[in-house]
Coordinates of C-alpha atoms and ligand atoms in Angstrom, one line a residue:
M1 CA 0.0 0.0 0.0
I2 CA 1.4 3.4 -1.0
R3 CA 0.5 6.3 1.3
A4 CA 0.1 10.1 0.9
D5 CA -1.6 13.0 2.7
C6 CA -3.7 13.6 -0.3
L7 CA -4.7 11.3 -3.2
I8 CA -5.5 13.1 -6.4
V9 CA -7.3 11.3 -9.2
G10 CA -6.4 13.0 -12.6
A11 CA -3.3 14.7 -13.9
G12 CA -5.3 17.3 -15.9
I13 CA -4.7 21.0 -15.3
S14 CA -6.9 21.0 -12.1
G15 CA -5.3 18.0 -10.5
L16 CA -1.7 19.3 -11.3
T17 CA -2.5 22.8 -10.0
A18 CA -3.9 21.4 -6.8
A19 CA -0.9 19.1 -6.3
Q20 CA 1.6 21.8 -7.0
T21 CA -0.1 24.2 -4.5
L22 CA -0.4 21.5 -1.8
T23 CA 3.2 20.4 -2.4
E24 CA 4.4 24.0 -2.0
R25 CA 2.6 23.9 1.4
G26 CA 4.5 20.8 2.5
K27 CA 1.8 18.2 1.8
R28 CA 2.6 14.9 0.3
C29 CA 0.4 14.3 -2.8
L30 CA 0.1 11.3 -5.0
I31 CA -1.5 11.9 -8.5
L32 CA -3.1 8.9 -10.1
E33 CA -3.5 9.2 -13.9
K34 CA -5.0 6.6 -16.2
S35 CA -3.2 7.9 -19.4
R36 CA 0.3 7.5 -20.5
G37 CA 0.9 11.3 -20.3
V38 CA -0.3 14.2 -18.2
G39 CA -2.6 17.1 -19.3
G40 CA -6.0 15.4 -19.8
R41 CA -8.0 17.5 -22.2
M42 CA -4.9 19.7 -22.7
A43 CA -3.8 17.1 -25.3
T44 CA -1.2 16.9 -28.1
R45 CA -1.0 14.0 -30.5
R46 CA 2.1 13.2 -32.6
T47 CA 2.0 11.0 -35.7
A48 CA 5.0 10.2 -37.9
D49 CA 5.5 13.8 -39.1
A50 CA 2.4 15.8 -37.9
V51 CA 1.6 17.3 -34.5
F52 CA -2.0 18.1 -33.4
D53 CA -3.5 19.9 -30.4
H54 CA -6.7 18.0 -30.4
G55 CA -8.4 19.0 -27.1
A56 CA -8.0 22.6 -25.7
Q57 CA -6.7 24.9 -28.4
F58 CA -5.6 27.9 -26.4
F59 CA -6.3 29.5 -23.0
T60 CA -7.1 32.9 -21.8
A61 CA -6.1 34.4 -18.4
R62 CA -8.8 36.8 -17.2
S63 CA -8.4 36.5 -13.4
Q64 CA -5.4 37.7 -11.4
P65 CA -4.4 34.4 -9.8
F66 CA -4.5 32.6 -13.2
Q67 CA -2.5 35.5 -14.8
Q68 CA 0.2 34.8 -12.2
M69 CA 0.2 31.1 -13.2
A70 CA 0.3 32.0 -16.9
S71 CA 3.2 34.4 -16.3
R72 CA 5.2 31.6 -14.7
W73 CA 4.6 29.3 -17.7
L74 CA 5.6 32.1 -20.1
Q75 CA 8.8 32.7 -18.2
Q76 CA 9.6 29.0 -18.1
G77 CA 9.1 28.8 -21.9
A78 CA 6.2 26.4 -21.6
A79 CA 3.6 28.8 -23.0
R80 CA 3.5 31.7 -25.4
E81 CA 1.0 34.1 -26.8
W82 CA -0.6 32.7 -30.0
S83 CA -3.0 35.6 -30.9
R84 CA -5.4 38.3 -29.7
G85 CA -8.4 36.7 -31.4
F86 CA -9.5 34.5 -34.3
P87 CA -11.4 35.4 -37.5
D88 CA -15.0 34.2 -38.0
P89 CA -16.0 32.2 -41.2
E90 CA -16.9 35.4 -43.0
G91 CA -13.3 36.5 -42.7
S92 CA -14.0 39.4 -40.3
S93 CA -10.9 40.1 -38.3
P94 CA -11.4 39.9 -34.6
E95 CA -11.2 43.0 -32.4
E96 CA -7.9 43.2 -30.7
G97 CA -8.8 41.2 -27.6
H98 CA -7.0 39.7 -24.6
P99 CA -4.1 37.3 -25.3
R100 CA -4.8 33.7 -26.3
Y101 CA -1.9 31.6 -25.1
C102 CA -0.8 28.1 -26.2
G103 CA 1.8 25.6 -25.1
V104 CA 5.2 25.8 -26.8
G105 CA 5.4 22.8 -29.1
G106 CA 1.8 21.7 -28.1
M107 CA -0.7 22.3 -25.3
T108 CA 0.8 19.5 -23.2
A109 CA 3.9 21.7 -22.6
V110 CA 2.0 23.5 -19.8
P111 CA 0.9 20.4 -17.8
K112 CA 4.3 18.8 -18.4
A113 CA 6.0 21.8 -16.8
L114 CA 3.5 21.7 -13.9
A115 CA 4.2 18.0 -13.3
V116 CA 7.9 18.4 -12.8
G117 CA 8.8 17.4 -9.2
L118 CA 5.3 16.0 -8.5
D119 CA 4.6 12.3 -7.8
V120 CA 2.4 11.4 -10.8
R121 CA 1.7 7.7 -11.3
R122 CA 0.9 7.4 -15.0
N123 CA -0.9 4.4 -16.6
T124 CA -2.8 4.0 -13.3
K125 CA -6.5 3.8 -13.8
I126 CA -8.4 4.0 -10.5
V127 CA -11.4 1.7 -10.5
A128 CA -12.7 2.0 -6.9
A129 CA -12.5 4.3 -3.9
R130 CA -13.4 2.8 -0.5
I131 CA -13.0 3.8 3.2
D132 CA -11.0 1.5 5.4
E133 CA -10.4 2.3 9.1
G134 CA -11.2 6.0 8.5
E135 CA -9.0 6.6 5.5
W136 CA -9.4 6.4 1.7
V137 CA -8.1 3.4 -0.1
L138 CA -8.0 3.6 -3.9
T139 CA -7.6 0.5 -6.1
S140 CA -6.2 0.6 -9.6
E141 CA -7.1 -1.6 -12.5
T142 CA -4.0 -3.7 -11.9
G143 CA -4.8 -4.1 -8.2
E144 CA -2.4 -1.5 -6.7
R145 CA -3.6 0.2 -3.6
F146 CA -3.2 3.8 -2.4
A147 CA -4.2 5.2 1.0
G148 CA -4.6 8.7 2.3
A149 CA -6.7 10.9 4.6
H150 CA -7.9 13.2 1.7
L151 CA -9.3 12.4 -1.7
L152 CA -9.5 15.0 -4.6
L153 CA -11.4 13.8 -7.6
T154 CA -10.8 15.8 -10.8
A155 CA -12.1 13.6 -13.6
P156 CA -15.3 14.6 -15.4
V157 CA -18.0 14.2 -12.7
P158 CA -19.8 11.0 -14.1
Q159 CA -16.4 9.3 -14.1
S160 CA -15.6 10.4 -10.5
L161 CA -19.1 9.2 -9.3
T162 CA -18.4 5.8 -10.8
L163 CA -15.4 5.4 -8.5
L164 CA -17.6 6.0 -5.5
E165 CA -20.3 3.5 -6.4
G166 CA -20.7 1.0 -3.5
C167 CA -18.7 3.3 -1.2
A168 CA -20.2 4.2 2.2
Y169 CA -19.1 7.8 2.1
P170 CA -22.1 10.0 3.2
I171 CA -22.5 12.6 0.5
P172 CA -25.7 14.6 1.4
A173 CA -28.6 13.8 -0.9
E174 CA -28.9 17.3 -2.4
R175 CA -25.1 17.4 -3.1
L176 CA -25.4 14.0 -4.8
D177 CA -28.3 15.3 -6.9
A178 CA -26.3 18.3 -7.9
L179 CA -23.3 16.2 -8.9
R180 CA -25.6 13.9 -11.0
S181 CA -27.0 17.0 -12.8
V182 CA -23.7 18.0 -14.3
R183 CA -23.8 17.6 -18.1
Y184 CA -21.0 17.8 -20.7
D185 CA -21.1 18.3 -24.5
S186 CA -19.3 15.7 -26.5
C187 CA -16.9 16.6 -29.3
L188 CA -15.7 14.7 -32.3
A189 CA -12.2 15.9 -33.4
A190 CA -10.9 15.1 -36.9
L191 CA -7.1 15.2 -37.2
L192 CA -6.2 15.7 -40.8
T193 CA -2.7 15.6 -42.3
L194 CA -2.7 17.6 -45.6
E195 CA -0.5 17.2 -48.7
G196 CA 0.2 20.9 -48.9
A197 CA -0.8 24.2 -47.3
S198 CA -4.3 24.7 -45.8
G199 CA -6.7 27.5 -46.7
I200 CA -7.0 28.6 -43.0
P201 CA -6.3 32.3 -42.6
E202 CA -3.9 33.8 -40.1
P203 CA -3.2 33.3 -37.2
G204 CA -4.1 29.7 -38.2
A205 CA -7.6 29.1 -36.9
V206 CA -11.3 30.0 -37.5
S207 CA -13.9 30.1 -34.8
F208 CA -17.5 29.4 -35.6
R209 CA -20.6 30.5 -33.7
E210 CA -23.0 28.2 -35.5
G211 CA -23.1 25.4 -38.1
P212 CA -21.6 21.9 -38.1
I213 CA -18.0 23.0 -37.3
A214 CA -17.1 24.7 -34.0
W215 CA -13.4 25.3 -34.7
I216 CA -10.7 24.6 -37.3
A217 CA -7.0 25.1 -36.8
D218 CA -3.8 24.7 -38.7
N219 CA -1.2 23.4 -36.3
H220 CA 1.6 24.2 -38.8
Q221 CA 0.7 27.9 -38.8
K222 CA 0.2 27.7 -35.0
G223 CA 3.9 26.7 -34.9
I224 CA 3.6 23.2 -33.3
S225 CA 3.8 21.0 -36.4
P226 CA 6.9 22.1 -38.4
L227 CA 7.1 19.1 -40.7
A228 CA 3.5 18.7 -41.9
T229 CA 0.2 20.6 -42.3
A230 CA -1.8 19.1 -39.5
V231 CA -5.4 20.4 -39.2
T232 CA -7.6 19.9 -36.2
V233 CA -11.4 20.2 -36.8
H234 CA -13.8 20.2 -33.9
A235 CA -17.4 19.3 -34.9
S236 CA -20.1 21.3 -33.1
P237 CA -21.9 19.7 -30.1
E238 CA -24.9 19.0 -32.3
L239 CA -23.0 17.3 -35.1
S240 CA -20.9 15.4 -32.5
L241 CA -24.0 14.1 -30.9
A242 CA -25.5 13.1 -34.2
L243 CA -22.4 11.2 -35.3
W244 CA -21.3 9.9 -31.9
S245 CA -22.1 6.2 -32.7
A246 CA -21.3 6.4 -36.4
P247 CA -18.4 4.4 -37.7
E248 CA -15.1 6.3 -37.8
E249 CA -15.1 6.6 -41.6
V250 CA -18.6 8.0 -41.7
A251 CA -17.9 10.6 -39.0
L252 CA -14.7 11.6 -40.7
R253 CA -16.4 11.9 -44.1
E254 CA -19.1 14.2 -42.7
I255 CA -16.7 16.4 -40.8
R256 CA -14.4 16.6 -43.8
A257 CA -17.3 17.6 -46.0
A258 CA -18.3 20.4 -43.6
S259 CA -14.7 21.7 -43.4
D260 CA -13.7 21.2 -47.1
R261 CA -13.7 25.0 -47.8
W262 CA -10.9 25.5 -45.4
L263 CA -8.6 22.6 -46.3
G264 CA -7.0 23.9 -49.4
S265 CA -5.0 20.7 -50.1
A266 CA -5.7 17.0 -50.4
V267 CA -6.0 15.0 -47.1
R268 CA -3.2 12.5 -46.8
E269 CA -4.3 10.9 -43.5
A270 CA -7.4 11.3 -41.3
V271 CA -7.9 10.2 -37.7
L272 CA -10.9 10.6 -35.4
H273 CA -10.8 11.4 -31.7
R274 CA -13.9 11.2 -29.6
W275 CA -14.1 13.4 -26.5
R276 CA -17.0 12.0 -24.5
Y277 CA -16.7 14.7 -21.9
S278 CA -15.6 17.8 -23.8
K279 CA -16.7 20.9 -21.9
P280 CA -19.4 21.2 -19.2
A281 CA -22.7 22.3 -20.7
F282 CA -24.4 22.5 -17.4
S283 CA -23.1 22.6 -13.8
P284 CA -24.8 24.0 -10.6
F285 CA -21.3 24.5 -9.1
D286 CA -19.1 27.6 -9.3
A287 CA -16.5 26.3 -6.8
P288 CA -15.0 22.9 -5.8
L289 CA -17.3 20.8 -3.6
H290 CA -15.5 20.0 -0.4
L291 CA -16.9 17.6 2.2
A292 CA -14.7 17.9 5.3
G293 CA -15.2 14.3 6.5
P294 CA -12.9 12.9 7.9
P295 CA -11.8 11.5 5.6
S296 CA -12.3 14.5 3.4
L297 CA -13.7 14.3 -0.2
T298 CA -13.3 17.1 -2.7
F299 CA -14.5 17.4 -6.3
A300 CA -12.6 19.8 -8.6
G301 CA -12.2 20.3 -12.4
D302 CA -13.8 22.6 -15.0
A303 CA -17.3 21.7 -13.8
F304 CA -16.5 23.4 -10.5
G305 CA -15.3 26.7 -12.0
A306 CA -15.7 27.7 -15.7
P307 CA -15.7 25.4 -18.7
R308 CA -12.2 26.1 -19.8
V309 CA -8.5 25.7 -18.9
E310 CA -8.6 28.8 -16.6
G311 CA -11.7 27.6 -14.7
A312 CA -10.2 24.1 -14.2
A313 CA -6.9 25.5 -13.0
L314 CA -8.6 27.9 -10.5
S315 CA -10.8 25.0 -9.2
G316 CA -7.6 23.1 -8.5
L317 CA -6.1 26.1 -6.7
I318 CA -9.2 26.6 -4.6
A319 CA -9.4 22.9 -3.8
A320 CA -5.8 23.0 -2.5
Q321 CA -6.6 26.0 -0.4
L322 CA -9.6 24.2 1.1
L323 CA -7.6 21.1 1.7
S324 CA -4.6 22.8 3.3
G325 CA -6.9 24.7 5.7
Y326 CA -8.4 21.4 6.8
G327 CA -7.6 19.8 10.2
Q328 CA -4.1 19.3 11.7
D329 CA -2.5 16.9 9.3
V330 CA -3.1 18.4 5.9
Ligands
FAD1 C1 -12.2 19.5 -27.8 C2 -12.0 20.4 -26.7 C3 -11.7 21.7 -27.0 C4 -11.4 22.6 -25.9 N1 -11.0 23.9 -26.2 C5 -10.7 24.7 -25.2 C6 -10.0 26.0 -25.4 O1 -9.7 26.3 -26.6 N2 -9.8 26.8 -24.4 C7 -10.0 26.4 -23.1 O2 -9.7 27.2 -22.2 N3 -10.5 25.2 -22.8 C8 -10.9 24.3 -23.8 N4 -11.4 23.1 -23.5 C9 -11.7 22.7 -22.2 C10 -10.4 22.4 -21.3 O3 -9.6 21.5 -22.1 C11 -10.9 21.8 -20.0 O4 -11.8 22.7 -19.4 C12 -9.7 21.5 -19.0 O5 -8.6 21.1 -19.7 C13 -10.2 20.5 -18.0 O6 -9.2 20.2 -17.1 P1 -9.5 19.2 -15.9 O7 -8.3 19.1 -15.1 O8 -10.8 19.7 -15.2 O9 -10.0 17.8 -16.5 P2 -9.2 16.8 -17.5 O10 -8.2 17.6 -18.3 O11 -10.2 16.0 -18.1 O12 -8.3 15.9 -16.4 C14 -8.9 14.8 -15.8 C15 -7.9 13.7 -15.8 O13 -8.4 12.6 -15.1 C16 -8.0 11.4 -15.7 N5 -8.8 10.3 -15.2 C17 -10.2 10.2 -15.5 N6 -10.6 9.1 -14.9 C18 -9.6 8.5 -14.2 C19 -9.4 7.3 -13.4 N7 -10.5 6.5 -13.2 N8 -8.2 7.1 -12.9 C20 -7.1 7.9 -13.2 N9 -7.2 9.0 -13.9 C21 -8.4 9.3 -14.4 C22 -8.1 11.7 -17.2 O14 -7.3 10.9 -17.9 C23 -7.6 13.2 -17.2 O15 -6.2 13.2 -17.4 C24 -11.6 22.2 -24.6 C25 -11.8 20.8 -24.3 C26 -12.0 19.9 -25.4 C27 -12.2 18.5 -25.1

């Protein structure tokens, strides 16, 4: 059994931010992540010669605490400013707005920088959370066990609730109803490698308010795919829902047809990524849910802030503040 003060499920931006803050305050944190890499929905995929940001495309920093975090990533060379806005499909240039930042070399640069020095157990999918003699015990898919006095869940809420099924932890009924009411949009992402240049205008992305496509970006222009034109297309929530169960080739055909005008060159390779939980579409929460216990149970992530990178990071920061103010031991 591996022990820590605080067990954190998920190495997305919220879990990593919480862990970094708690670690700075001298707490021992263990982050358990089911994927091979860190970052969650801040995701970058590399193929033979192409690089795609296929989840979050950029982030803004509107609040002072998150501006401080973003400044640190800029200084470290993990993030840079991409643009001050993106054109719409009619070609109208955006008003000069607040900075849109991206990761250097891909969005995962930011979570990778955050993870340095933290104890992240990758390839560790947690399948159950139980209470044993007053503390949390998590079990992984391969039977590893992790124990701690505090549990922070940062996965999309339906996934976090699955871990607690059959667990005797007393979540008040109205809080449980609120957790169960959280809804997410799904998003189908087409990752297209082109033979030549794309027709996507500067600074390498178009943002859509309506229609079958929500976003299209040229990762070569963005500066993360130097060797190939790698285009990310996000289908709208409506089209993603309509095509969710379709075979990959059918979904890709529909998304390619809807984005044809912007491609400008023949498609050499096409891959589909399905984001089941893309962004929260409804949440009754505007802050992390913290149940003091003992043992304590805290929910964080973008459903407990705002549906974007900044909201997720701030939820992790607030969760860490709640946890470090709790009791004598954490
Ligand atoms: C297609 C798409 C486009 C987006 N575009 C933008 C954008 O342009 N700008 C913006 O600001 N935001 C954008 N977002 C939203 C942004 O990515 C999220 O709000 C943010 O990254 C969420 O971070 P998180 O830490 O809350 O969750 P996640 O990043 O989802 O992290 C949760 C982690 O938990 C892990 N996990 C889940 N279950 C388990 C388990 N049982 N055991 C162990 N680990 C587990 C997951 O693997 C994941 O790494 C986009 C999201 C998507 C999907």
